[in-house]
Protein backbone atom coordinates (compact mmCIF):
# COMPACT_ATOMS: atom_id res chain seq x y z
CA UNK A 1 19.61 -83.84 -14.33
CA UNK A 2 21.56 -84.58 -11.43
CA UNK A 3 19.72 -84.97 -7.56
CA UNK A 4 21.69 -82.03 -6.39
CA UNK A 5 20.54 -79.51 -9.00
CA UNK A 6 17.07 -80.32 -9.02
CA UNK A 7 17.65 -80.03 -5.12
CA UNK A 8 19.16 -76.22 -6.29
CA UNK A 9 16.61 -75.19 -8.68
CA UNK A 10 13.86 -76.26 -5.73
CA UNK A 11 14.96 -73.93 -3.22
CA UNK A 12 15.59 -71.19 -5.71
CA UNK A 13 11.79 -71.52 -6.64
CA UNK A 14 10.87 -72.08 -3.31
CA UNK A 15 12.84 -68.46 -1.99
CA UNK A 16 10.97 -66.51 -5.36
CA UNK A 17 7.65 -67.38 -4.06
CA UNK A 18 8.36 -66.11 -0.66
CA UNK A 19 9.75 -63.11 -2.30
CA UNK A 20 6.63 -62.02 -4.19
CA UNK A 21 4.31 -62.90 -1.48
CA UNK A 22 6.16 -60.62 0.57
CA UNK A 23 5.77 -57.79 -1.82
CA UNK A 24 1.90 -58.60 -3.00
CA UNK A 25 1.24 -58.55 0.68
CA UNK A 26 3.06 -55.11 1.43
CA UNK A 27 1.08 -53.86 -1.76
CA UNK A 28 -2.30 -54.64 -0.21
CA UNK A 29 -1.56 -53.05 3.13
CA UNK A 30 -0.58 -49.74 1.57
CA UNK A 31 -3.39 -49.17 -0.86
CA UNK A 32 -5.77 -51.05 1.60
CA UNK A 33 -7.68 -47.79 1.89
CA UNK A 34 -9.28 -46.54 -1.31
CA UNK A 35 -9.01 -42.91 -2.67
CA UNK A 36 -11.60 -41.76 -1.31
CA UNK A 37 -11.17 -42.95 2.46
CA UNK A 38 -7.71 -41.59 2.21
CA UNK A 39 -9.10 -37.95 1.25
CA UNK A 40 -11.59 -38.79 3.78
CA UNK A 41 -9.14 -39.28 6.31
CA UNK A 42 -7.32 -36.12 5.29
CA UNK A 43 -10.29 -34.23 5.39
CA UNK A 44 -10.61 -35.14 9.35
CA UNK A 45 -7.14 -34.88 9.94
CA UNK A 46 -7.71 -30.66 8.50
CA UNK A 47 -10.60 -30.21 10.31
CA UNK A 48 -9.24 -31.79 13.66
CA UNK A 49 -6.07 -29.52 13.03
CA UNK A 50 -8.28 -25.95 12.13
CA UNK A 51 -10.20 -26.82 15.26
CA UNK A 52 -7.12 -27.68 17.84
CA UNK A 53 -5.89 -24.41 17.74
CA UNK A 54 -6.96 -22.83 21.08
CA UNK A 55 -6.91 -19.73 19.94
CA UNK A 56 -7.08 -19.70 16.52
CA UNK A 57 -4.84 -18.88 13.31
CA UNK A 58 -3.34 -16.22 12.16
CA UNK A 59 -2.50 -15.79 8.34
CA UNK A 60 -0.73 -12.58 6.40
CA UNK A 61 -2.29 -12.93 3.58
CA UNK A 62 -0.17 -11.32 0.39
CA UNK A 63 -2.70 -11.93 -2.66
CA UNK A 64 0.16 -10.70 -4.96
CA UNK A 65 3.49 -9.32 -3.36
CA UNK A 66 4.70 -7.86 -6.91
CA UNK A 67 1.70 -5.43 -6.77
CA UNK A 68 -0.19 -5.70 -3.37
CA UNK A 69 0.95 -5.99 0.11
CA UNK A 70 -0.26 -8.14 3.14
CA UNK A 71 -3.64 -8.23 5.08
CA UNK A 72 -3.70 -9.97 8.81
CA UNK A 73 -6.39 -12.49 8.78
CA UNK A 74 -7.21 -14.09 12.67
CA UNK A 75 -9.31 -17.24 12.33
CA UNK A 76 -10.62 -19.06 15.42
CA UNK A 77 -12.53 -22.41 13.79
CA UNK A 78 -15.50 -23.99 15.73
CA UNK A 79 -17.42 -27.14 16.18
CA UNK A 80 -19.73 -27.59 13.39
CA UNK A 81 -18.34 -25.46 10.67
CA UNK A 82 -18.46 -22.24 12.24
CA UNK A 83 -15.37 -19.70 12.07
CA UNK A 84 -14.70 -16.43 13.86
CA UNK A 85 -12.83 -14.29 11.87
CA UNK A 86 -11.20 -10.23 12.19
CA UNK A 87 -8.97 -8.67 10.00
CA UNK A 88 -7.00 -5.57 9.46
CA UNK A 89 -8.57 -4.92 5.80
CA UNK A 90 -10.41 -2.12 7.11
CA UNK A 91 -11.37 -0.09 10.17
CA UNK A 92 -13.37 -2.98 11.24
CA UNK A 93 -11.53 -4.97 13.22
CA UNK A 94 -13.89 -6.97 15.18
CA UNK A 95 -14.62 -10.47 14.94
CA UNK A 96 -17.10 -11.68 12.29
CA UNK A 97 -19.28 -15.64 12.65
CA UNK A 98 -19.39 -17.01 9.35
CA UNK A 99 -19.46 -20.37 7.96
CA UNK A 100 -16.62 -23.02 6.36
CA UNK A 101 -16.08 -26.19 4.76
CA UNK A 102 -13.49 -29.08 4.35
CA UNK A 103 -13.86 -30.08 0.98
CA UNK A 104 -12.50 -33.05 -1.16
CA UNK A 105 -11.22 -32.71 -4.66
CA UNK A 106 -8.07 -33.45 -6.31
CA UNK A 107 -6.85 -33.00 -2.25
CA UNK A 108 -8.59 -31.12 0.64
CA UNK A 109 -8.89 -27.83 0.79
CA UNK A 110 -10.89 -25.47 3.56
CA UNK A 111 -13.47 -23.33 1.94
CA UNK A 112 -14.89 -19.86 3.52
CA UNK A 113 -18.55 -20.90 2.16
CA UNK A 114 -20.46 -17.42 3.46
CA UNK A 115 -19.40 -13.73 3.29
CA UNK A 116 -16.67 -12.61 6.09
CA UNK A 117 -13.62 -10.59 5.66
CA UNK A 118 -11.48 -12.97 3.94
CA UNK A 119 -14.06 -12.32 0.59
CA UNK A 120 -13.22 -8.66 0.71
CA UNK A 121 -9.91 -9.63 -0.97
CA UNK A 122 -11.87 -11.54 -3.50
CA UNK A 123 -15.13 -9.05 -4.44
CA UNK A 124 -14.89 -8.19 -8.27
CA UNK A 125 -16.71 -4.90 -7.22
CA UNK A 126 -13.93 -3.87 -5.16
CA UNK A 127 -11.10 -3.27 -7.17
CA UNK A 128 -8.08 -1.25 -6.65
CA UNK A 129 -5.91 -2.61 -9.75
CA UNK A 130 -7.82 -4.20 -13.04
CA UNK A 131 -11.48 -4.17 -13.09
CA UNK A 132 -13.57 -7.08 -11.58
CA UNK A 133 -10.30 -8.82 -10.24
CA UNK A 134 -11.12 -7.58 -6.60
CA UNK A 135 -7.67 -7.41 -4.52
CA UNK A 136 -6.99 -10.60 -6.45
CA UNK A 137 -7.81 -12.88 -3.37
CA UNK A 138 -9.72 -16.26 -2.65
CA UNK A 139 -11.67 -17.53 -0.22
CA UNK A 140 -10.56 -21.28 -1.11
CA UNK A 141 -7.04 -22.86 0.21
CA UNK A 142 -5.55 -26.10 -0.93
CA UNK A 143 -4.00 -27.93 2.00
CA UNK A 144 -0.23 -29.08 1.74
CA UNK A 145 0.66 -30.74 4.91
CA UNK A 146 2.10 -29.13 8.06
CA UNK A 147 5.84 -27.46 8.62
CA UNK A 148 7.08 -26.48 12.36
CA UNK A 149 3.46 -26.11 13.37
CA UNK A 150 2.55 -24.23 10.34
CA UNK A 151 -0.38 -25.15 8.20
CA UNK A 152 0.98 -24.89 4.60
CA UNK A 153 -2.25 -23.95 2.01
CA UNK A 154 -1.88 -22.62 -1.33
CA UNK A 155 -4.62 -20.47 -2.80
CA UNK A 156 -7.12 -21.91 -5.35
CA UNK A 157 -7.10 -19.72 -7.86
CA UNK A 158 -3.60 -18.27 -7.89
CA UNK A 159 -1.91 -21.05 -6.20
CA UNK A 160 -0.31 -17.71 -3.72
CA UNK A 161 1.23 -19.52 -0.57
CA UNK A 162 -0.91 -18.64 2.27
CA UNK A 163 0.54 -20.19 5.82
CA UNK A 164 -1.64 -20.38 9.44
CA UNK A 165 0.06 -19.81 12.34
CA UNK A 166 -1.03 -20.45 15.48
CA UNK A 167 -2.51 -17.24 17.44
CA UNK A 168 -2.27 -15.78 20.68
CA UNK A 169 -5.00 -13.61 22.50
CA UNK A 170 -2.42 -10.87 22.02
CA UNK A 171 -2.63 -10.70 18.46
CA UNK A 172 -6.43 -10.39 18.92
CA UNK A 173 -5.64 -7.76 20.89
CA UNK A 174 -3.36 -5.88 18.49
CA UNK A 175 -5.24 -6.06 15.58
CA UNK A 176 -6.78 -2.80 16.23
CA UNK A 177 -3.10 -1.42 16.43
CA UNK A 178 -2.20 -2.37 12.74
CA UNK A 179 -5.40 -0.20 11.70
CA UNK A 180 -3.46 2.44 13.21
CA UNK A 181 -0.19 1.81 11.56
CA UNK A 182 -2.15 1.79 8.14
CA UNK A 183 -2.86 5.33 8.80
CA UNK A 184 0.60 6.43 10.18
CA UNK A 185 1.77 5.65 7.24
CA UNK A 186 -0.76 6.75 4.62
CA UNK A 187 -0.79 10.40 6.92
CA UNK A 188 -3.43 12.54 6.91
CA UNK A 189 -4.58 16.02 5.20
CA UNK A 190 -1.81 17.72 7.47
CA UNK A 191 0.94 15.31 6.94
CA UNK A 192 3.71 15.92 4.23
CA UNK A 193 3.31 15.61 1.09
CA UNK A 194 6.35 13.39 -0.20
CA UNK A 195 8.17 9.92 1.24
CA UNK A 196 11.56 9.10 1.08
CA UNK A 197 13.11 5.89 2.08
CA UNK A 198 17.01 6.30 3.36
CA UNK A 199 19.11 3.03 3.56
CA UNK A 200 22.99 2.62 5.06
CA UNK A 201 25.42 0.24 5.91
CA UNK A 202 27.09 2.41 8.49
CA UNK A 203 28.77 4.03 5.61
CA UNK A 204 27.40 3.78 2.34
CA UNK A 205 23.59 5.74 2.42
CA UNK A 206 21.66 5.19 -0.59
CA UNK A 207 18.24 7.66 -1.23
CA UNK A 208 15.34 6.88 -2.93
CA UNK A 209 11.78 8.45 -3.39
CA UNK A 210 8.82 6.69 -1.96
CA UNK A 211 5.53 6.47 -3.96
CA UNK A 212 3.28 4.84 -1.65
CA UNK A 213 -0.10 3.45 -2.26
CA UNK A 214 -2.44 3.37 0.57
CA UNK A 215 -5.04 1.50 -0.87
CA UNK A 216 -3.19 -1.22 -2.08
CA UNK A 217 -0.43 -1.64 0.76
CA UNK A 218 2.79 -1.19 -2.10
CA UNK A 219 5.69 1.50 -2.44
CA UNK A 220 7.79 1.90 -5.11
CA UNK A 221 11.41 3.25 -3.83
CA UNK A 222 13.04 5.23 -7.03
CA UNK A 223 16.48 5.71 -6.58
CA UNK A 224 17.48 9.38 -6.41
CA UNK A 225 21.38 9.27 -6.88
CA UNK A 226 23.74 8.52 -9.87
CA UNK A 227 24.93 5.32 -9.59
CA UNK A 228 22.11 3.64 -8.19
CA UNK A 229 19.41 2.10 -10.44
CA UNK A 230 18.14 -0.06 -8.46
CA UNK A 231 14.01 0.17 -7.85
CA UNK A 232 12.92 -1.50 -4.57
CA UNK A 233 9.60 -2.83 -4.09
CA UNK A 234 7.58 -2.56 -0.76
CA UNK A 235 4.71 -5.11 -0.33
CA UNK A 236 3.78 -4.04 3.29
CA UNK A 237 1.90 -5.48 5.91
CA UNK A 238 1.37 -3.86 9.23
CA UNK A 239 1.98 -5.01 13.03
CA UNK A 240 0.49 -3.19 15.97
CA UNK A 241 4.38 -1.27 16.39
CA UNK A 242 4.90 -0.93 12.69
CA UNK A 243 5.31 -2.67 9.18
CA UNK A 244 6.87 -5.54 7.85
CA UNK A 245 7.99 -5.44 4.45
CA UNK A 246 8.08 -8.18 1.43
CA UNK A 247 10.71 -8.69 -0.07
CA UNK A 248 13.45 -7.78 2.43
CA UNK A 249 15.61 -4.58 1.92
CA UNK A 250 19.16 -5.53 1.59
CA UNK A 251 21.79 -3.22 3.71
CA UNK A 252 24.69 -4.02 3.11
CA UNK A 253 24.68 -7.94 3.60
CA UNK A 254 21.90 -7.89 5.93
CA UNK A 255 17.71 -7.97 5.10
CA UNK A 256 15.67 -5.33 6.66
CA UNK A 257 11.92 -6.30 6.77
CA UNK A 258 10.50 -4.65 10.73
CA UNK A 259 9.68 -1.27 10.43
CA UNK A 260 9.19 0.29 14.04
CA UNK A 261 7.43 3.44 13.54
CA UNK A 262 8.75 6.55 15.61
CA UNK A 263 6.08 8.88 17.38
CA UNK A 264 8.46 11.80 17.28
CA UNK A 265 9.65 12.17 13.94
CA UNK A 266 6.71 10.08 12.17
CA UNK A 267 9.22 7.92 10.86
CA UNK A 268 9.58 4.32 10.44
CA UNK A 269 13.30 2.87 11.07
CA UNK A 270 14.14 -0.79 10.47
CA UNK A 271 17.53 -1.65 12.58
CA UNK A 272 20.41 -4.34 11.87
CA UNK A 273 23.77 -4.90 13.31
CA UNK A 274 26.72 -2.69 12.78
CA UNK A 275 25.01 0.34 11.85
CA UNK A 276 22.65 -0.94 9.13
CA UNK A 277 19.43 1.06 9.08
CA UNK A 278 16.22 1.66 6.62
CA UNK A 279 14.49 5.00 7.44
CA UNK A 280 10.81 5.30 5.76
CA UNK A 281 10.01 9.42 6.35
CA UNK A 282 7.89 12.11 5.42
CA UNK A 283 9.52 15.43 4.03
CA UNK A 284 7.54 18.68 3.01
CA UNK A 285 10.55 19.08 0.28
CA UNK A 286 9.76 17.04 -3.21
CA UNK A 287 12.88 14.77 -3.00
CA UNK A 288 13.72 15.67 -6.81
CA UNK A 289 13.65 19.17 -6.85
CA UNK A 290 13.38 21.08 -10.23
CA UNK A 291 14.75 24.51 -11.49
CA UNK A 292 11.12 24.77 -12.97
CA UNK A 293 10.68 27.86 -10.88
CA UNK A 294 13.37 30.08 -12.30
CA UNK A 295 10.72 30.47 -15.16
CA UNK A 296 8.79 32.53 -13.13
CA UNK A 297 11.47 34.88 -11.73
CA UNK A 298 11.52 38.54 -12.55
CA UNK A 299 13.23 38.89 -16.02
CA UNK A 300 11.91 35.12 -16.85
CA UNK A 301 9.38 36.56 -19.46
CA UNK A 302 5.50 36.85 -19.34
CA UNK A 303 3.81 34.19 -17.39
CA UNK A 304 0.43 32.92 -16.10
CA UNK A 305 -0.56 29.83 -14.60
CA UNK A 306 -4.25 29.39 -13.27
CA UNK A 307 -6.53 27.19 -11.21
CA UNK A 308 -9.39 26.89 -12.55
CA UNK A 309 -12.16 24.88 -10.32
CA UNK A 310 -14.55 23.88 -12.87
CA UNK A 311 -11.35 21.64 -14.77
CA UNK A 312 -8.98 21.62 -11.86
CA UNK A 313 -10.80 20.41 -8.55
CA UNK A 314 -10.26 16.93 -8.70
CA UNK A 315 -6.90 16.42 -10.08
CA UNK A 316 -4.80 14.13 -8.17
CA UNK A 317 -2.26 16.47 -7.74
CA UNK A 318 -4.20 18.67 -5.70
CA UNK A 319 -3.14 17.68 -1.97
CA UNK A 320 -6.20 16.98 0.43
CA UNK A 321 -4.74 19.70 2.55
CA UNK A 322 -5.15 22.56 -0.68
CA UNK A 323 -8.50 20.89 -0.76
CA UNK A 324 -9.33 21.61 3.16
CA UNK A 325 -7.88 25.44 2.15
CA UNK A 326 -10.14 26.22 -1.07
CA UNK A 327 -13.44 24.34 0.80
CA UNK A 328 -13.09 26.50 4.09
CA UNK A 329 -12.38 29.81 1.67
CA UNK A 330 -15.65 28.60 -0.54
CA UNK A 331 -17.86 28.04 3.33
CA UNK A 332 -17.31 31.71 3.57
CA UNK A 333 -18.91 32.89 0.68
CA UNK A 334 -22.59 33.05 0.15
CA UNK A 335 -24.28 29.98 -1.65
CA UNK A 336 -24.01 31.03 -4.89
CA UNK A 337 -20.53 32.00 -4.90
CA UNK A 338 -17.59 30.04 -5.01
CA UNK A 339 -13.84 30.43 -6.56
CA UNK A 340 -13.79 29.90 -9.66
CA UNK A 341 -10.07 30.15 -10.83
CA UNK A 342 -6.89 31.40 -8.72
CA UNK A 343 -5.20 32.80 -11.76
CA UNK A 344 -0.71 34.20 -11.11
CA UNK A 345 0.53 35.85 -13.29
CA UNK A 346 4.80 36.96 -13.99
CA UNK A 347 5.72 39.46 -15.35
CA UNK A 348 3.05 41.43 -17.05
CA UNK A 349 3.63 43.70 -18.96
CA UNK A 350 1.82 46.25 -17.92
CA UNK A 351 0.92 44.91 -14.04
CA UNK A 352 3.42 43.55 -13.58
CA UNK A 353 3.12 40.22 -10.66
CA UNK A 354 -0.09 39.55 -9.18
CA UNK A 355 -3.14 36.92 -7.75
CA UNK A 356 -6.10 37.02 -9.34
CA UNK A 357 -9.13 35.71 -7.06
CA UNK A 358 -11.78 35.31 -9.38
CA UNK A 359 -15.41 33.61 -8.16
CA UNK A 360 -18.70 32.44 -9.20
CA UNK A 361 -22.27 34.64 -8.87
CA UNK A 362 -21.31 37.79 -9.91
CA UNK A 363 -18.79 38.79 -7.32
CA UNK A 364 -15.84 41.19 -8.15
CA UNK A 365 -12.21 39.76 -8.96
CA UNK A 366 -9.85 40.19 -5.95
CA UNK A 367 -6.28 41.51 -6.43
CA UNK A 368 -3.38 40.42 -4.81
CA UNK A 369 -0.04 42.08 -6.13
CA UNK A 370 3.69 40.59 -5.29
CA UNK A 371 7.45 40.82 -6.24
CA UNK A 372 9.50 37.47 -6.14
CA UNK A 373 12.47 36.02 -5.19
CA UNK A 374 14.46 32.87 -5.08
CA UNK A 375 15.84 30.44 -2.21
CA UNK A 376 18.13 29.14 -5.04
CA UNK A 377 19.34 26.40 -2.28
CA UNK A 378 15.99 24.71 -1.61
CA UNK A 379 14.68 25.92 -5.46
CA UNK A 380 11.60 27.56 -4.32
CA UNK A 381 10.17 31.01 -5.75
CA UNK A 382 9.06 33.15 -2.94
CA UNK A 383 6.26 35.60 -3.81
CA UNK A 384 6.13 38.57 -1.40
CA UNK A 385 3.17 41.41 -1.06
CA UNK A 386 2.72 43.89 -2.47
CA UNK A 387 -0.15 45.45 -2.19
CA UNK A 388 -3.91 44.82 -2.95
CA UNK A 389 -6.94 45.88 -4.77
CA UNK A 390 -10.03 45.61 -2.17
CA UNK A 391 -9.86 46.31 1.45
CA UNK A 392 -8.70 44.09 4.09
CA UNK A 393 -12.54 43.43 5.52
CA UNK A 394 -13.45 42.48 1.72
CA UNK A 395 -10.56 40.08 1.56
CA UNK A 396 -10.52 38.66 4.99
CA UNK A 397 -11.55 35.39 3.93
CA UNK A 398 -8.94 34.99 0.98
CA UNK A 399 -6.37 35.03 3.86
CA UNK A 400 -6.19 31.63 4.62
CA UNK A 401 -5.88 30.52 0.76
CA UNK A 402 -3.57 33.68 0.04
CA UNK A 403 -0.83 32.68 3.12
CA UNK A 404 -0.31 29.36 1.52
CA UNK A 405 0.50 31.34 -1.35
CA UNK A 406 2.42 33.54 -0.09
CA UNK A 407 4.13 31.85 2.29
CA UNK A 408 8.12 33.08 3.65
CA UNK A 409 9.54 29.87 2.60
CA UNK A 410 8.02 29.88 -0.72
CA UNK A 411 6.51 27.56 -3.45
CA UNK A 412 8.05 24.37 -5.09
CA UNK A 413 7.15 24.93 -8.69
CA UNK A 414 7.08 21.35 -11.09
CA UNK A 415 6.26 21.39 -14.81
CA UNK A 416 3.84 18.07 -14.96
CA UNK A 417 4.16 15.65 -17.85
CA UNK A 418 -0.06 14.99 -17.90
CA UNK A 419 -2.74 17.44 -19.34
CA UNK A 420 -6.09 17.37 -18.50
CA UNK A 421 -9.52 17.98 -20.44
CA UNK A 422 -7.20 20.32 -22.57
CA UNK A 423 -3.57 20.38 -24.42
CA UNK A 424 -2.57 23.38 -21.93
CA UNK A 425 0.67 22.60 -20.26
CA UNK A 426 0.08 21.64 -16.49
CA UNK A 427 1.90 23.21 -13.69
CA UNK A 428 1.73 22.42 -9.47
CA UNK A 429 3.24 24.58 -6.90
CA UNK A 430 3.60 23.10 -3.58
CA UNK A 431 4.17 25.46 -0.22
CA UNK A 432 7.91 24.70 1.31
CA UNK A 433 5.87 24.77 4.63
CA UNK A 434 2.75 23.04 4.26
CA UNK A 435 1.63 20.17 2.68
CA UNK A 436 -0.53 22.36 0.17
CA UNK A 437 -0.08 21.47 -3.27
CA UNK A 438 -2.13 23.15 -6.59
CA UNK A 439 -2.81 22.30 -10.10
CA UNK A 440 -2.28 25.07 -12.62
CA UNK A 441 -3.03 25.50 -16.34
CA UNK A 442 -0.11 27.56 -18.10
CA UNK A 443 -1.64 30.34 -20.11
């Protein structure tokens, strides 16, 4: 072999050595630390980041958006292990000391270690979906780095995105407020009966009828006009001026998620650009309205729905309000007498329309007798008097029950598709003017 090539093969050698002692030396740096100082390291870097936060985190916390909506979590970590936390799960919205943990496993996680608010989501005996599954929350989070200040954990258990903003002392403050929002939206025993939500574009309105659960923060928005199909799911989550809603509501070809809720009208109105608006409101008129009544109507046939307490008193259908109405009537009575059944009946025969007040303990059926009519417009049956059995001092304390009844603007009458205890066909009327709604047995 010639000097000059074993000069060439020399430095070829000579630059491959150099090569791979560059790269075994760059491999040592970066796995320098072993597995368990770099979790260890991670675990500080957490703990340094939960407790830099001056004044705390703030999470929304949706468990499940497809089937539960969001509850405001407000964290404020201290020096060893020690966490302040508040929520808006309940009426309590002051701030709890409990204990937490950074933990190592397959990464770092923090850990709520003793009972606060956060394990309300997570309690088996608390559940407002399947049995044992609680509200289908944790108490565990899997850290995944940071984004724009965030802190980006997944849950444990359902591996649910759960992110940690940094708090103010204003939402402290407002926490109290979302309480309130809960309730402006759930109503109370003198708020109407039925939802709708009310989308448009600035020209296009679309209509759909809100079923809203209070308990578990969702609404399902049925559309209510040919044409549309689409069902809209509401995963909400309150603010101290409103709600926010998961997913968005598309108008047009903008998303809606801020509710602000309106004092006046009870509403809530989320506003975009060029006309596009999302009303959430509360209407005493069922939003699909039914020609049920004309049943009822003079020349209808024979006819009798009933109430009867002992079957009847807690059916869902019966509106807290009707509830209020037949408790105040029963407070009147003596002890051992209560109603028993408020029995209608069309078109007899032989009496032709009347009320019939019947009670426990012995007391004597009351009489109430009426003609009807129709608001064929709004589709309510209006019953009007006409004339009792009893006198007015015996039947003073029917009044309140019987004017619901009776009412000018008339009843809302809907053939139900459930029974209950028995086969017998259910009925509900609901007042045009109240939220009082009954549940009926057909005869």
């Amino acid at each position: 072999m010639k000097t000059k090539n074993i000069l060439k093969y020399l430095l070829l050698i000579i630059l491959m050595l150099q090569v791979n002692s560059c790269v075994s030396t760059d491999a040592e740096q970066k796995f320098e630390d072993s597995p368990t100082e770099r979790l260890n390291k991670q675990k500080k870097e957490l703990d340094d980041l939960l407790l830099s936060a001056k004044d705390g985190w703030k999470a929304v916390y949706y468990t499940d958006d497809n089937q539960l909506g969001g509850f405001t979590h407000l964290f404020k970590f201290l020096p060893n292990g020690k966490v302040d936390m508040a929520s808006d799960f309940d009426d309590d919205t002051e701030k709890h000391n409990s204990q937490y943990e950074i933990q190592l496993g397959s990464t770092v996680s923090v850990v709520f270690t003793t009972e606060n608010k956060i394990h309300l989501l997570s309690d088996s005996g608390n559940s407002p979906l399947a049995a044992g599954k609680g509200f289908l929350g944790d108490f565990q989070f899997l850290f995944y780095g940071q984004e724009n200040g965030d802190l980006v954990f997944k849950s444990n258990r359902t591996v649910k995105e759960v992110r940690f903003v940094k708090a103010t002392p204003q939402d402290w403050d407002d926490l109290k407020g979302n309480t309130i929002m809960n309730k402006n939206i759930t109503g109370d025993i003198n708020s109407p009966l039925f939802r709708t939500l009310e989308t448009t574009d600035g020209t296009t309105v679309k209509k759909y009828e809100l079923n809203y659960n209070s308990v578990v923060r969702f609404g399902t928005a049925i559309p209510l006009q040919d044409g549309n199909a689409e069902t809209l799911k509401l995963a909400v989550a309150f603010t101290p001026t409103g709600i926010t809603v998961r997913p968005a509501i598309i108008v047009g070809s903008q998303k809606l998620t801020d509710f602000v809720y309106n004092e006046t009208d009870k509403s809530f109105v989320a506003t975009g650009t060029s006309g596009a608006k999302a009303t959430i409101q509360f209407t005493n008129a069922p939003p699909r309205l039914t020609d049920d009544y004309k049943l009822f109507l003079e020349g209808g046939g024979q006819i009798t729905i009933g109430y009867i307490a002992a079957n009847l008193s807690g059916a869902a259908t019966n509106s807290p309000y009707a509830k209020a109405i037949l408790a105040q009537v029963n407070a009147a009575l003596p002890a051992n007498q209560k109603i028993a059944r408020v029995q209608i009946a069309f078109n007899d025969p032989l009496n032709g329309n009347y009320i019939a007040y019947t009670f426990t303990g012995g007391k004597a059926t009351i009489y109430h007798f009426f003609t009807t009519s129709e608001d064929a417009v709004n589709k309510t049956i209006i019953l009007t008097d006409d004339g009792w059995i009893g006198t007015p001092a015996a039947r003073a304390f029917l009044k309140v029950l019987d004017d619901e009844i009776t009412n000018p603007k008339g009843l809302y009458l809907k053939k139900e598709s459930f029974t209950i205890f028995y086969t017998n066909v259910i009925y509900t009327y609901a007042s045009a003017a109240t939220p009082f709604r009954l549940t009926n047995y057909k005869f």
